[in-house]
Coordinates of C-alpha atoms and ligand atoms in Angstrom, one line a residue:
M518 CA 213.1 138.4 179.8
A519 CA 211.9 141.8 180.7
E520 CA 208.6 142.0 182.3
V521 CA 205.8 140.1 180.1
R522 CA 203.0 142.5 179.3
V523 CA 200.2 141.2 176.9
R524 CA 197.1 142.5 176.0
F525 CA 193.9 141.2 174.5
A526 CA 192.3 144.0 172.6
P527 CA 188.9 143.2 171.4
S528 CA 186.5 145.7 169.6
P529 CA 182.8 146.1 170.9
T530 CA 181.8 145.6 167.4
G531 CA 179.8 142.0 168.0
A532 CA 179.9 138.6 169.8
L533 CA 183.3 138.1 170.8
H534 CA 183.6 134.3 169.0
I535 CA 185.6 131.4 170.1
G536 CA 188.7 132.7 168.0
G537 CA 188.6 135.9 170.4
I538 CA 188.4 133.9 173.5
R539 CA 191.2 131.8 172.4
T540 CA 193.7 134.8 171.8
A541 CA 192.3 136.1 175.1
L542 CA 193.6 132.6 176.6
Y543 CA 196.9 132.3 174.9
N544 CA 197.4 135.8 176.3
Y545 CA 196.4 135.0 179.4
L546 CA 198.4 131.7 179.8
F547 CA 201.4 133.5 178.4
A548 CA 201.4 136.3 181.0
K549 CA 200.9 134.0 184.0
K550 CA 203.7 131.4 182.8
Y551 CA 206.3 134.4 182.8
S552 CA 204.6 136.4 185.9
G553 CA 203.7 139.1 183.9
K554 CA 200.7 141.0 183.2
F555 CA 197.4 140.4 181.1
I556 CA 195.5 143.5 180.1
L557 CA 192.3 143.9 178.8
R558 CA 192.0 146.8 176.4
I559 CA 188.8 147.8 174.8
E560 CA 189.4 149.1 171.2
D561 CA 186.1 151.2 170.4
T562 CA 187.2 153.8 168.3
D563 CA 185.0 152.7 165.5
K564 CA 181.7 154.0 166.6
T565 CA 179.9 153.1 163.6
R566 CA 180.1 149.6 164.1
E567 CA 179.8 149.6 167.7
V568 CA 177.1 147.1 169.4
E569 CA 176.2 149.0 172.8
W570 CA 176.0 145.3 174.9
A571 CA 179.3 144.2 173.2
E572 CA 181.7 145.3 176.0
D573 CA 179.6 143.7 178.7
Y574 CA 179.5 140.6 176.9
I575 CA 183.1 140.7 176.7
F576 CA 183.6 141.2 180.3
E577 CA 180.9 138.3 181.4
S578 CA 182.4 135.9 178.9
L579 CA 186.0 136.1 180.9
K580 CA 184.5 136.0 184.1
W581 CA 182.8 133.0 183.4
L582 CA 186.0 131.6 182.1
G583 CA 187.9 132.9 184.7
I584 CA 190.3 134.7 182.5
A585 CA 190.8 137.7 184.6
P586 CA 192.8 140.9 183.4
D587 CA 195.6 142.2 185.7
E588 CA 194.6 145.8 184.4
G589 CA 191.7 146.9 182.3
V590 CA 188.7 148.9 182.2
E591 CA 187.0 147.4 185.4
E592 CA 190.2 146.6 187.1
G593 CA 192.0 149.8 186.5
G594 CA 195.9 150.1 186.3
P595 CA 198.6 152.6 185.9
F596 CA 198.6 152.9 182.4
G597 CA 194.8 153.7 182.1
P598 CA 192.1 154.6 181.2
Y599 CA 191.9 151.0 178.9
R600 CA 188.9 152.1 177.0
Q601 CA 190.5 153.6 173.5
S602 CA 187.2 156.1 173.5
E603 CA 188.4 157.7 176.8
R604 CA 192.0 158.1 175.3
S605 CA 191.0 159.9 172.3
T606 CA 193.1 163.1 173.2
I607 CA 196.1 160.9 173.1
Y608 CA 196.7 159.9 169.6
R609 CA 196.5 163.1 167.4
K610 CA 200.1 164.5 168.4
Y611 CA 201.6 161.1 167.3
A612 CA 199.9 161.7 163.9
Q613 CA 200.9 165.3 164.0
Q614 CA 204.6 163.9 164.4
L615 CA 204.4 162.0 161.9
I616 CA 203.2 164.7 159.5
E617 CA 206.0 167.0 160.5
E618 CA 208.4 164.4 160.0
G619 CA 207.3 163.7 156.3
Q620 CA 205.8 160.3 157.2
A621 CA 202.2 161.2 157.3
Y622 CA 200.1 163.5 155.4
Y623 CA 196.6 165.4 155.1
A624 CA 194.2 163.8 152.4
F625 CA 191.0 166.0 151.4
D626 CA 189.5 163.8 149.0
L627 CA 185.5 163.0 149.1
P628 CA 184.1 159.7 149.2
E629 CA 183.2 159.7 145.3
E630 CA 186.7 161.0 144.6
L631 CA 188.0 158.1 146.0
V632 CA 185.3 155.8 143.8
T633 CA 186.5 157.7 140.8
M634 CA 190.3 157.2 141.8
R635 CA 189.5 152.9 142.1
E636 CA 187.3 153.0 138.6
N637 CA 190.3 155.1 136.7
L638 CA 193.1 152.7 138.1
K639 CA 190.9 149.7 137.1
T640 CA 190.5 151.2 133.6
A641 CA 194.1 151.5 133.3
K642 CA 194.6 148.1 134.6
A643 CA 196.8 149.4 137.5
S644 CA 198.2 146.5 139.8
S645 CA 196.8 147.9 142.4
L646 CA 193.4 149.9 143.4
N647 CA 194.8 151.6 146.6
Y648 CA 195.7 154.8 147.7
N649 CA 199.1 154.3 147.7
A650 CA 202.6 155.9 146.9
I651 CA 201.4 156.3 143.2
S652 CA 197.9 157.0 143.1
R653 CA 198.5 159.8 146.1
T654 CA 200.7 161.9 143.2
Q655 CA 196.8 162.4 141.6
M656 CA 194.9 163.0 144.7
K657 CA 193.9 165.7 146.8
N658 CA 196.4 165.9 149.6
S659 CA 199.1 167.9 151.5
L660 CA 201.8 166.4 148.9
T661 CA 200.1 167.5 146.1
L662 CA 198.4 170.7 147.1
S663 CA 200.5 174.1 148.0
A664 CA 201.0 174.8 151.9
D665 CA 199.1 177.4 151.7
E666 CA 196.1 175.7 150.5
V667 CA 196.2 172.8 152.8
K668 CA 196.1 175.4 155.7
A669 CA 193.3 177.6 153.9
R670 CA 191.1 174.1 153.8
I671 CA 192.0 173.1 157.0
N672 CA 191.2 176.5 158.7
S673 CA 187.8 176.5 156.5
G674 CA 186.7 173.6 158.4
E675 CA 186.8 171.4 155.4
P676 CA 186.9 167.5 156.5
Y677 CA 190.4 165.7 155.9
V678 CA 192.0 162.6 157.4
I679 CA 195.4 162.0 157.9
R680 CA 197.1 158.9 156.0
I681 CA 200.4 157.3 156.4
K682 CA 202.8 157.9 153.7
I683 CA 204.2 154.7 152.9
P684 CA 207.6 154.4 151.1
L685 CA 207.6 153.5 147.1
K686 CA 210.0 150.8 147.7
E687 CA 211.3 149.4 151.1
E688 CA 211.5 145.8 152.4
I689 CA 209.7 145.2 155.8
R690 CA 210.9 142.6 157.8
F691 CA 210.0 141.1 161.1
Q692 CA 210.1 137.8 163.0
D693 CA 206.8 136.5 164.1
M694 CA 207.0 134.1 167.2
V695 CA 205.0 131.3 165.2
R696 CA 205.7 132.0 161.5
G697 CA 209.1 133.1 161.5
W698 CA 210.5 135.9 159.4
V699 CA 208.2 137.7 157.5
V700 CA 209.2 139.9 154.5
V701 CA 206.7 142.4 152.9
Q702 CA 207.4 144.8 149.9
S703 CA 206.1 148.1 150.9
S704 CA 204.6 148.5 147.3
T705 CA 202.2 146.3 148.4
L706 CA 200.8 148.3 151.2
D707 CA 198.3 151.3 151.3
D708 CA 198.5 154.7 152.9
K709 CA 196.1 153.7 155.3
V710 CA 193.9 156.3 157.3
L711 CA 195.7 157.2 160.5
I712 CA 192.9 159.8 161.9
K713 CA 189.5 159.4 160.4
S714 CA 187.5 162.8 159.2
D715 CA 185.8 162.7 162.9
G716 CA 189.2 163.3 164.4
L717 CA 189.2 159.8 165.8
P718 CA 192.0 157.6 165.3
T719 CA 191.8 154.4 163.4
Y720 CA 192.4 151.1 164.7
H721 CA 195.9 150.6 163.4
L722 CA 197.4 154.2 164.9
A723 CA 195.7 153.7 168.1
N724 CA 196.6 150.1 168.5
I725 CA 200.1 150.9 168.1
V726 CA 200.1 153.9 170.4
D727 CA 198.2 152.0 173.2
D728 CA 200.9 149.3 172.8
H729 CA 203.8 151.6 173.1
L730 CA 202.4 153.3 175.9
M731 CA 201.0 150.7 177.7
D732 CA 204.7 148.8 177.4
I733 CA 203.5 146.0 175.7
S734 CA 205.9 143.3 175.4
H735 CA 204.4 140.7 173.2
V736 CA 201.5 140.9 170.7
I737 CA 199.4 137.7 170.4
R738 CA 196.4 137.7 168.1
G739 CA 194.7 136.2 165.4
E740 CA 196.0 135.3 162.0
E741 CA 193.5 138.1 160.5
W742 CA 196.1 141.0 161.8
L743 CA 199.1 139.3 160.1
P744 CA 198.3 141.7 156.5
S745 CA 198.5 144.6 159.2
A746 CA 201.8 143.7 160.9
P747 CA 203.8 145.1 158.2
L748 CA 202.2 148.7 158.4
H749 CA 202.4 148.4 162.5
V750 CA 206.2 147.7 162.1
L751 CA 206.8 150.8 159.6
L752 CA 204.5 152.7 162.1
Y753 CA 207.0 151.6 165.3
K754 CA 209.9 152.7 163.2
F755 CA 208.4 156.1 161.7
L756 CA 207.5 156.8 165.6
G757 CA 210.8 156.5 166.9
W758 CA 210.0 153.1 168.7
S759 CA 211.7 150.2 166.8
D760 CA 214.0 149.3 169.8
T761 CA 211.0 148.8 172.0
M762 CA 208.5 147.4 169.0
P763 CA 206.6 144.3 171.0
E764 CA 207.2 140.9 169.7
F765 CA 204.3 139.7 167.4
A766 CA 202.8 135.9 167.5
H767 CA 200.1 135.7 164.9
L768 CA 197.7 132.9 166.0
P769 CA 196.3 130.3 163.6
L770 CA 192.9 130.4 162.2
I771 CA 189.8 128.2 163.7
L772 CA 188.6 126.8 160.6
K773 CA 185.6 125.1 159.4
P774 CA 184.7 121.5 161.1
D775 CA 186.0 120.1 157.0
G776 CA 189.0 122.4 157.2
N777 CA 187.3 124.6 154.4
G778 CA 188.0 127.9 155.4
K779 CA 187.3 129.9 158.2
L780 CA 184.7 128.9 160.9
S781 CA 181.7 131.2 160.7
K782 CA 178.6 132.0 162.6
R783 CA 176.6 130.8 159.5
D784 CA 178.7 127.4 160.3
A785 CA 177.4 127.3 163.8
E786 CA 174.0 128.1 162.7
K787 CA 174.2 125.2 160.0
H788 CA 175.4 122.7 162.4
G789 CA 173.5 124.0 165.4
F790 CA 176.7 124.3 167.4
P791 CA 177.8 127.2 169.6
I792 CA 180.8 129.4 168.8
F793 CA 180.2 132.1 171.3
P794 CA 181.1 131.7 174.8
I795 CA 177.9 132.6 176.3
D796 CA 174.3 133.6 175.1
W797 CA 174.6 136.5 172.3
Q798 CA 171.7 138.7 171.6
E799 CA 171.7 140.1 167.9
E800 CA 170.8 143.3 167.0
N801 CA 167.5 142.1 165.8
G802 CA 166.7 140.3 168.9
N803 CA 167.8 136.7 167.7
R804 CA 169.5 134.9 170.4
V805 CA 172.5 132.9 169.4
S806 CA 173.5 129.9 172.0
G807 CA 176.8 130.0 173.8
F808 CA 178.6 127.2 175.1
R809 CA 177.8 128.4 178.7
E810 CA 174.2 127.7 178.1
A811 CA 174.3 124.6 175.9
G812 CA 176.1 123.1 179.5
Y813 CA 179.6 123.3 179.1
F814 CA 181.8 123.6 182.0
A815 CA 184.1 126.5 181.7
E816 CA 187.0 124.4 182.3
A817 CA 186.1 122.0 179.7
F818 CA 185.6 124.8 177.3
L819 CA 189.0 126.3 177.9
N820 CA 190.9 122.9 177.7
F821 CA 189.1 122.3 174.3
L822 CA 189.8 125.8 173.1
A823 CA 193.5 125.5 174.3
L824 CA 194.4 122.7 172.3
L825 CA 192.7 124.3 169.0
G826 CA 196.3 125.2 167.7
W827 CA 198.6 124.4 170.7
N828 CA 199.7 121.3 171.2
P829 CA 202.1 120.6 174.4
G830 CA 203.2 117.4 173.1
G831 CA 202.4 114.1 174.6
E832 CA 199.4 112.0 174.8
N833 CA 197.5 113.8 177.7
E834 CA 194.7 116.1 176.4
I835 CA 193.5 117.1 180.1
F836 CA 195.0 120.1 181.5
S837 CA 194.0 122.2 184.2
I838 CA 194.3 126.0 184.1
S839 CA 197.7 125.8 186.1
E840 CA 198.9 122.8 184.1
M841 CA 198.4 124.8 180.9
I842 CA 199.9 128.0 182.6
D843 CA 203.3 125.6 183.2
L844 CA 203.3 124.0 179.7
F845 CA 202.5 127.0 177.7
S846 CA 204.8 127.9 175.0
I847 CA 204.6 130.0 171.6
E848 CA 206.7 127.8 170.4
K849 CA 204.4 124.8 170.4
I850 CA 201.4 127.0 168.7
N851 CA 200.7 125.4 165.3
K852 CA 201.1 127.4 161.9
G853 CA 198.5 125.5 159.9
G854 CA 194.8 126.0 161.0
A855 CA 192.7 124.3 163.6
K856 CA 189.7 122.4 162.5
F857 CA 186.8 123.0 164.9
D858 CA 185.4 119.9 166.0
I859 CA 182.2 119.9 168.2
Q860 CA 182.6 116.2 169.0
K861 CA 186.1 117.1 170.7
A862 CA 184.5 119.9 172.7
E863 CA 181.5 117.2 173.7
W864 CA 184.2 114.6 174.9
F865 CA 186.4 117.1 177.1
N866 CA 182.8 118.0 178.7
G867 CA 182.3 114.6 179.3
Q868 CA 185.6 113.9 180.8
Y869 CA 185.1 117.0 183.1
L870 CA 181.9 115.7 184.1
R871 CA 182.9 112.1 185.1
S872 CA 185.9 113.7 187.0
K873 CA 183.4 115.7 189.5
S874 CA 182.2 113.7 192.6
N875 CA 178.9 112.3 192.6
E876 CA 177.9 114.6 195.4
E877 CA 178.7 117.6 193.0
L878 CA 176.9 116.0 190.4
G879 CA 174.0 115.0 192.8
N880 CA 173.8 118.9 193.7
S881 CA 173.5 120.0 190.0
L882 CA 170.9 117.4 189.7
V883 CA 168.8 118.7 192.6
D884 CA 169.0 122.1 191.2
I885 CA 167.9 121.5 187.7
A886 CA 165.1 119.1 188.9
S887 CA 163.9 122.1 190.9
Q888 CA 164.0 124.2 188.0
K889 CA 161.7 121.6 186.8
G890 CA 159.4 121.8 189.7
I891 CA 160.6 118.6 191.2
E892 CA 161.9 118.5 194.7
L893 CA 164.6 115.9 194.6
N894 CA 166.0 114.1 197.7
P895 CA 169.9 115.2 197.7
N896 CA 170.8 111.4 198.7
L897 CA 168.9 110.0 195.9
A898 CA 170.1 112.8 193.5
V899 CA 173.7 111.1 194.5
E900 CA 172.5 107.7 193.5
I901 CA 170.9 108.9 190.3
A902 CA 174.1 110.9 189.3
T903 CA 176.4 108.1 190.1
L904 CA 174.4 105.7 188.0
L905 CA 174.2 107.9 184.9
K906 CA 177.7 109.5 185.1
D907 CA 179.2 107.4 182.3
R908 CA 176.3 107.9 180.0
V909 CA 176.1 111.7 179.7
T910 CA 178.0 114.5 178.4
F911 CA 176.5 117.5 180.2
S912 CA 174.7 118.0 183.4
N913 CA 171.2 118.4 182.6
E914 CA 171.4 115.2 180.7
L915 CA 171.1 113.9 184.4
Y916 CA 168.0 114.9 184.2
S917 CA 166.8 114.7 180.7
K918 CA 168.2 111.1 180.6
G919 CA 166.8 110.2 184.2
L920 CA 163.3 111.1 183.6
F921 CA 162.1 107.6 184.3
F922 CA 163.6 107.8 188.0
F923 CA 160.6 110.3 188.7
K924 CA 158.0 109.1 186.5
G925 CA 156.9 105.8 185.2
P926 CA 156.9 105.2 181.3
T927 CA 153.6 106.3 179.4
T928 CA 154.9 105.1 176.1
F929 CA 157.5 102.1 175.1
N930 CA 160.4 101.6 172.7
E931 CA 158.5 100.0 169.7
D932 CA 161.4 97.7 168.6
I933 CA 161.4 96.1 172.1
V934 CA 157.8 95.9 172.3
S935 CA 157.9 93.9 168.7
K936 CA 160.6 91.8 169.6
Q937 CA 161.0 91.4 173.4
W938 CA 157.5 91.4 174.6
T939 CA 157.0 87.6 174.8
K940 CA 154.5 85.4 176.7
E941 CA 157.4 84.1 178.5
A942 CA 158.9 87.3 179.4
T943 CA 155.6 88.8 180.5
D944 CA 155.0 85.7 182.6
I945 CA 158.1 85.9 184.4
L946 CA 157.8 89.7 185.1
S947 CA 154.1 89.3 186.3
T948 CA 155.4 86.9 189.1
Y949 CA 158.5 89.3 189.7
S950 CA 155.9 92.1 190.4
D951 CA 154.3 90.3 193.0
A952 CA 157.4 89.4 194.6
L953 CA 158.5 93.1 194.5
S954 CA 155.4 94.3 195.9
E955 CA 155.8 91.7 198.6
G956 CA 159.3 91.8 199.6
D957 CA 161.2 94.6 201.1
Y958 CA 164.3 94.8 198.6
Q959 CA 167.1 97.2 199.3
A960 CA 170.1 96.2 197.7
E961 CA 170.8 95.7 193.9
E962 CA 172.0 92.2 195.1
E963 CA 168.5 91.4 196.6
F964 CA 166.6 92.9 193.1
K965 CA 168.8 90.3 191.2
L966 CA 168.4 87.4 193.7
C967 CA 164.7 87.4 193.6
L968 CA 164.3 87.6 189.4
K969 CA 167.1 85.0 189.3
E970 CA 165.3 82.5 191.2
I971 CA 162.2 83.0 189.2
V972 CA 163.6 82.8 185.6
E973 CA 166.0 79.5 186.7
A974 CA 162.5 78.2 187.9
R975 CA 161.5 78.5 184.3
G976 CA 164.7 77.2 182.8
V977 CA 165.4 80.8 181.3
K978 CA 168.6 83.0 181.4
I979 CA 168.4 86.3 183.1
G980 CA 169.7 88.3 180.4
K981 CA 166.8 87.0 178.0
I982 CA 164.2 88.9 180.2
M983 CA 166.2 92.2 180.6
P984 CA 165.3 94.0 177.8
A985 CA 161.6 93.4 178.7
L986 CA 162.1 94.4 182.4
R987 CA 163.7 97.7 181.1
L988 CA 161.0 98.2 178.8
A989 CA 158.3 97.9 181.7
L990 CA 160.5 100.0 183.9
T991 CA 161.8 102.8 181.8
G992 CA 159.8 102.4 178.4
G993 CA 163.0 102.8 176.8
A994 CA 166.0 100.2 175.3
D995 CA 168.9 101.3 176.9
G996 CA 169.9 102.9 180.1
P997 CA 171.9 102.3 183.3
D998 CA 172.2 99.2 185.3
L999 CA 169.0 97.8 185.7
M1000 CA 169.2 96.6 189.0
G1001 CA 170.5 100.0 190.0
T1002 CA 167.7 101.7 188.7
M1003 CA 165.2 99.6 190.8
K1004 CA 167.1 100.2 193.9
I1005 CA 166.5 104.0 193.3
I1006 CA 162.9 103.7 191.9
G1007 CA 162.1 101.2 194.8
P1008 CA 160.6 97.8 194.9
R1009 CA 157.0 98.8 195.2
E1010 CA 157.2 101.3 192.3
S1011 CA 158.9 98.8 190.3
G1012 CA 156.5 96.1 191.0
L1013 CA 153.4 98.6 190.0
R1014 CA 155.5 99.9 186.7
I1015 CA 155.8 96.2 185.7
K1016 CA 152.0 95.4 186.4
K1017 CA 151.0 98.6 184.3
A1018 CA 152.9 97.9 181.2
I1019 CA 151.5 94.5 181.4
E1020 CA 147.9 96.1 181.3
Q1021 CA 148.7 98.6 178.6
L1022 CA 150.5 96.1 176.3
V1023 CA 148.4 93.3 176.7
D1024 CA 147.3 93.3 173.2
R1025 CA 150.8 93.1 172.0
I1026 CA 152.5 90.0 173.7
I1027 CA 154.0 87.7 171.2
D1028 CA 154.6 84.0 171.3
Ligands
LIG1963 N1 190.6 145.2 168.0 C1 191.0 144.4 167.4 C2 190.4 143.5 167.3 O1 189.3 143.5 167.3 C3 192.9 144.2 168.2 C4 193.6 143.0 167.2 C5 194.9 143.2 167.5 O2 194.9 142.6 168.8 O3 195.9 144.0 167.5 O4 190.6 142.4 167.1

């Protein structure tokens, strides 16, 4: 294979949503697999839709995920500049070339004339309402006006666009690496604008010219671009670049959780899950939560995303980025849409969390606690992390689900109080708390042995009073191993908490 050169070409018109990140990831994996280049090109020719901070957002998102471009706006490279607005002088000559060769034309129609055209076509029940091989014959363009008039209009400064002249009847065929042969009749296409009245190219022209000039070998992008691909294939042909046209791979859509249509920001809002990589600030000032701020590890998010539409086969689902690079192949990309499943994303995060060392998790806990104003002993943090690691999905839950390690309970689980706070249990706990205040218990086994002796002397099974003990120590109904918990809290504090609970719940004791 010739050198693989792929590009991710977002437009800075809003937040990059996970579909865009997945496109970037697949391009990156493909480039790395074939020792090629991954290029980041910013397609900012539509100034009316641009959002000022969207470009930085793209850079920051990719940095968080470690999807590092080999060439791009920040990195530079031999094919730059990589921001289309800095290349605006490049495109015009190609549009001019197409005009000279009869494959494009000037059009002078005013916006209201285009509206009238559509209304007339509607009234005539035409099969298409587009500016195309049929309707253009009725419009004001260089195909219907005399050469002199065209010149005069241009010289007088009248605004115009340049449109591609789509052939009336031509079969356009290309092979998509995901979908196989795609065959489209040119009669279904419209004469898309290539150069706008502001003189800037549209996406279609700029995209093709840049892919050509940047030696792009493969275009890997979302399915929403599939309808534009026949136009792009025609442009390659008209510009004389068919021989070096990149190969296309159109990725499946990411669907709503129920599979009913494309995943949208509204779904994210409705279900309360993130669909943006990092926090996004909307133009009205609203902040929409991102995966990073929601507590996802970059590796877990990438792993989740990679499998939304690609399946390397086999049972394993956990892949490091270098394993993904090894395994990646476009043939294994699914044709059908991939259902977004936030539980799966959480599952991945939990798996990655559990694969981290206790020390690493302990360090994160120290950081989180210190943000909350609690200075945590690092060794203690490691012990807490060790105990909680199997019970949490996100690092910050090491703190939120472990609050009882730092502070005794003030409220108590009502269900346990009403069912387990028996006379027998409180008597046992009272004796146990005395023993805890006196003894110097260190290991889990010692805490257990002491309790065992007390319950056995009363002919009760240890399991029977565990819910009441947990209630007294933590206020809750479930949590990590209790002896381990007491070891961290310490014998004195454990004894005190039991005493306090008995005092506080003295009226609630049942027979
Ligand atoms: N600028 C287009 C976008 O925003 C790029 C589409 C393509 O990759 O050709 O997605």
